[in-house]
Short mmCIF file of C-alpha atoms in Angstrom, two decimals:
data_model
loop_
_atom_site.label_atom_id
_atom_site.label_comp_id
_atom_site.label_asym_id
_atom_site.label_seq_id
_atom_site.Cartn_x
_atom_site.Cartn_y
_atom_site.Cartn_z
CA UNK R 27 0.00 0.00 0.00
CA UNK R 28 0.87 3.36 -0.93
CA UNK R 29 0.63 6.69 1.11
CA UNK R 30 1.28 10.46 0.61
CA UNK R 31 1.00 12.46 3.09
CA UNK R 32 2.59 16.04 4.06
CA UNK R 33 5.99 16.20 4.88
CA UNK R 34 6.55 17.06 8.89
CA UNK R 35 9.64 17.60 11.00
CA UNK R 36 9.78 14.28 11.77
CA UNK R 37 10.75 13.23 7.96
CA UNK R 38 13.66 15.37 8.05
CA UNK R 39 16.18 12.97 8.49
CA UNK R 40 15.06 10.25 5.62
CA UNK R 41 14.76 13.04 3.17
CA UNK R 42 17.94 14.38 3.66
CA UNK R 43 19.50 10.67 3.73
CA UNK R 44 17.68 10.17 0.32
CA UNK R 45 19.03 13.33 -1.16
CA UNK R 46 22.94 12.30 0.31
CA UNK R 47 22.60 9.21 -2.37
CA UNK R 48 24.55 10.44 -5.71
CA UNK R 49 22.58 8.01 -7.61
CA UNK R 50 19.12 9.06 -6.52
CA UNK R 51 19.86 12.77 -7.37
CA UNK R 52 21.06 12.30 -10.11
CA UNK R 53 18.11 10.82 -11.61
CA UNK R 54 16.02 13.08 -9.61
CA UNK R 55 17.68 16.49 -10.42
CA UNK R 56 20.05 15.71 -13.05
CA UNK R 57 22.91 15.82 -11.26
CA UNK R 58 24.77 16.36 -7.62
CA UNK R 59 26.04 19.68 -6.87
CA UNK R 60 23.25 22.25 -5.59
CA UNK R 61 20.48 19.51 -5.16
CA UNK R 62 21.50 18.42 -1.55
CA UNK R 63 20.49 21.40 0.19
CA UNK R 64 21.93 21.61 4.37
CA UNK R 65 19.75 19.56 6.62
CA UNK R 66 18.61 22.70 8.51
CA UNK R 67 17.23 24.08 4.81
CA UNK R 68 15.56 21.63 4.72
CA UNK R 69 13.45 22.33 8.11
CA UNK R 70 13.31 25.56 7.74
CA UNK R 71 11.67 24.78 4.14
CA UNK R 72 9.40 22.89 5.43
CA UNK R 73 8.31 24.37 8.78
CA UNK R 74 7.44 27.21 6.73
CA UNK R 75 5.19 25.34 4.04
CA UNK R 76 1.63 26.47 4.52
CA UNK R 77 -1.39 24.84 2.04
CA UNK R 78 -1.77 28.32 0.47
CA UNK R 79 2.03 28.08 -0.59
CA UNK R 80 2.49 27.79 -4.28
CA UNK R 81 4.88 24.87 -3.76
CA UNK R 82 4.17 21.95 -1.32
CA UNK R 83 6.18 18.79 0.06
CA UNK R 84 5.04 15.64 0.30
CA UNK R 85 6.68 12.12 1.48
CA UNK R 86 5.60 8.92 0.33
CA UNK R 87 4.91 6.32 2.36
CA UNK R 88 4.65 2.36 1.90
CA UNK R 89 3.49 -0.98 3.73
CA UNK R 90 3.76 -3.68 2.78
CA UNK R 91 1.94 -5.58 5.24
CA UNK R 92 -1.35 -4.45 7.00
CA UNK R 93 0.33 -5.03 10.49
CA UNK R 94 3.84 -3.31 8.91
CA UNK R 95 4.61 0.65 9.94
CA UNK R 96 4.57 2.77 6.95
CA UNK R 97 8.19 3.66 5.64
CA UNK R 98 8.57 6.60 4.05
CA UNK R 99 10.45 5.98 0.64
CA UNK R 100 10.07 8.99 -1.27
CA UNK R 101 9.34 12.58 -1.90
CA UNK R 102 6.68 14.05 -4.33
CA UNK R 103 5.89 17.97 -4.82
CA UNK R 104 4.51 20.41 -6.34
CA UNK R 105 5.98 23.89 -7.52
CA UNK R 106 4.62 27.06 -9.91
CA UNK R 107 0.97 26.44 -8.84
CA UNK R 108 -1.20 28.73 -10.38
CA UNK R 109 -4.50 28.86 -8.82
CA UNK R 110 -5.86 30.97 -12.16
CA UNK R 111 -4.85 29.01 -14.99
CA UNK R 112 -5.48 25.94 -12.88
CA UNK R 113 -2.19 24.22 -13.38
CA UNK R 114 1.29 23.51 -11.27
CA UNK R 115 4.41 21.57 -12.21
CA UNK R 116 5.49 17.85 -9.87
CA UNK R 117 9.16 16.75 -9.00
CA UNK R 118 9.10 13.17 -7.62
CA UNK R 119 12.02 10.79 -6.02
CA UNK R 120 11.82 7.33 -4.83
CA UNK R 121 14.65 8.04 -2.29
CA UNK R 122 14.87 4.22 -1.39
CA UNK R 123 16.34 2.28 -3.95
CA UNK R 124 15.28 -1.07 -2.20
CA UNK R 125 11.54 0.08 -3.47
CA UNK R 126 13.05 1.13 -7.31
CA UNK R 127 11.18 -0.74 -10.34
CA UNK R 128 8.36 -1.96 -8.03
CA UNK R 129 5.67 -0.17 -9.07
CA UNK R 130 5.74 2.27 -6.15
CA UNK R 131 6.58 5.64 -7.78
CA UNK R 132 3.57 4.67 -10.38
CA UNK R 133 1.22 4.54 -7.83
CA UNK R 134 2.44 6.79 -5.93
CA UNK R 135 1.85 9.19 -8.82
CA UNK R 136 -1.59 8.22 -9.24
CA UNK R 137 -2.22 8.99 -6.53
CA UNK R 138 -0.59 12.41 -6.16
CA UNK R 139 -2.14 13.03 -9.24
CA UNK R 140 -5.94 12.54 -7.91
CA UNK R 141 -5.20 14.34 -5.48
CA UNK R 142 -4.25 17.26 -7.11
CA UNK R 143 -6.97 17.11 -9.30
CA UNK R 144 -9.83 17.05 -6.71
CA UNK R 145 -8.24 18.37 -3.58
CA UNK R 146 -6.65 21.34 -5.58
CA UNK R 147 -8.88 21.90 -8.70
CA UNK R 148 -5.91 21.88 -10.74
CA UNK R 149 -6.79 21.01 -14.31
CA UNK R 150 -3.27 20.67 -15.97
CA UNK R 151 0.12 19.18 -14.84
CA UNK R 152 3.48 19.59 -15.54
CA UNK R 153 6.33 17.01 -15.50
CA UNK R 154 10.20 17.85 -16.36
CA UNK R 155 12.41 14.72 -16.55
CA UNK R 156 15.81 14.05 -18.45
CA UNK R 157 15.09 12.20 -21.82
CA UNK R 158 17.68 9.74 -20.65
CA UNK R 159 15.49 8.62 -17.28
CA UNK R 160 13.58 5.69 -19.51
CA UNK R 161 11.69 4.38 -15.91
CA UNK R 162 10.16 8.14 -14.92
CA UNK R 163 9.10 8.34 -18.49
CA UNK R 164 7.42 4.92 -18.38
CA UNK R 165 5.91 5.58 -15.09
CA UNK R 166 4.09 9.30 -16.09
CA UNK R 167 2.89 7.83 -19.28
CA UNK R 168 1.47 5.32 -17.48
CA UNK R 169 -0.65 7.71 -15.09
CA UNK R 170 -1.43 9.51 -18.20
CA UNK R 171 1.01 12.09 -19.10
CA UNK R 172 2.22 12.55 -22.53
CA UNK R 173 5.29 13.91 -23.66
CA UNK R 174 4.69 17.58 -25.35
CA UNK R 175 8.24 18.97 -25.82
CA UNK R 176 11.94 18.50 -25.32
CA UNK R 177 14.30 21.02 -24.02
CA UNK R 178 18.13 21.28 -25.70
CA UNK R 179 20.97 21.07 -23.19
CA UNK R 180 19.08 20.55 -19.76
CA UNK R 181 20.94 18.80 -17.59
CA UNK R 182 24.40 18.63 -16.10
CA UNK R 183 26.64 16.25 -16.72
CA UNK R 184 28.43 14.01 -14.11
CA UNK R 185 31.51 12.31 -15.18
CA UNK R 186 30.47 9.01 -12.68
CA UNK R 187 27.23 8.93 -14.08
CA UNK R 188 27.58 9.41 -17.83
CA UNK R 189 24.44 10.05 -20.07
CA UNK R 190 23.89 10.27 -23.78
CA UNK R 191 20.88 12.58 -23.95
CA UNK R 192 21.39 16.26 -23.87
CA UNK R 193 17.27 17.04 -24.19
CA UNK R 194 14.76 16.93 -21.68
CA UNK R 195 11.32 15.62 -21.69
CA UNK R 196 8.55 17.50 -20.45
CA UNK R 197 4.73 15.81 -19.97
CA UNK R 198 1.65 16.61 -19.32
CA UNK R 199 -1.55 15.42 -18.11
CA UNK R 200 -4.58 17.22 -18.27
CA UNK R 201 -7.98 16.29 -16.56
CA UNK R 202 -10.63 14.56 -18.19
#
């Protein structure tokens, strides 16, 4: 079962561990340097997150047993929301690779998706990814996004991590 829930204090110290693993941010942000912001950023960040904020944390939480405590194993956001046009852009990370190619992140999305369709009124959302990250592709078309553009040299290169791709892939998915 699959969770999301707003982030709290208490989460703190999992996100930050997530965002300490070179291979998760680079998949999640295209790269190391300025994506592992200081652990006290962090609280500050999100102590200061109210609902009328036009970007909003989120962990993601999973048990796998009815009688299990939920783990949180990811992050999902949103950030740009425009309350007018209706629409805001979503960053996600599965920050625990034990729970990578699972199906986790896809329902995760799902539901992250419903809820910021009903909950939020949105009726368009954004998705940014690096054409070379195949499995976040796979997983937003699968909610429903489609791809509607790619952006020329959008990432940063890290010499441990090689990529081919210099384009990024942005989806969408409006409401129905």
């Amino acid at each position: 079962m699959v969770k999301i829930r707003p982030v709290e204090l208490r989460d703190v110290d999992e996100i930050y561990r997530f965002r300490l693993d070179e291979e998760v941010m680079f998949w999640a942000a295209g790269g190391f340097g300025n994506a592992i912001p200081a652990r006290e950023h962090l609280i500050d960040e999100f102590r200061r997150q109210s609902p009328l904020d036009t970007q909003r944390f989120f962990v993601i939480e999973a048990q796998e047993d009815v009688q299990d405590e939920p783990v949180v194993i990811g992050q999902i956001s949103f950030r740009d929301m425009d309350r007018v046009a209706r629409r805001a852009t979503i960053g996600m990370l599965i920050g625990d690779r034990r729970y990578w190619g699972k199906g986790y992140g896809t329902t995760a999305l799902s539901e992250f998706v419903k809820i910021l369709f009903t909950r939020y009124n949105l009726n368009r959302i954004d998705m940014d990814t690096f054409a070379d990250n195949k499995r976040a592709i796979r997983c937003y078309e699968k909610v429903g996004f489609t791809v509607e553009g790619h952006a020329a040299k959008s990432h940063v290169d890290n010499e441990r991590l090689p990529r081919s791709g210099d384009h990024g892939a942005s989806s969408r998915r409006v409401a129905s």
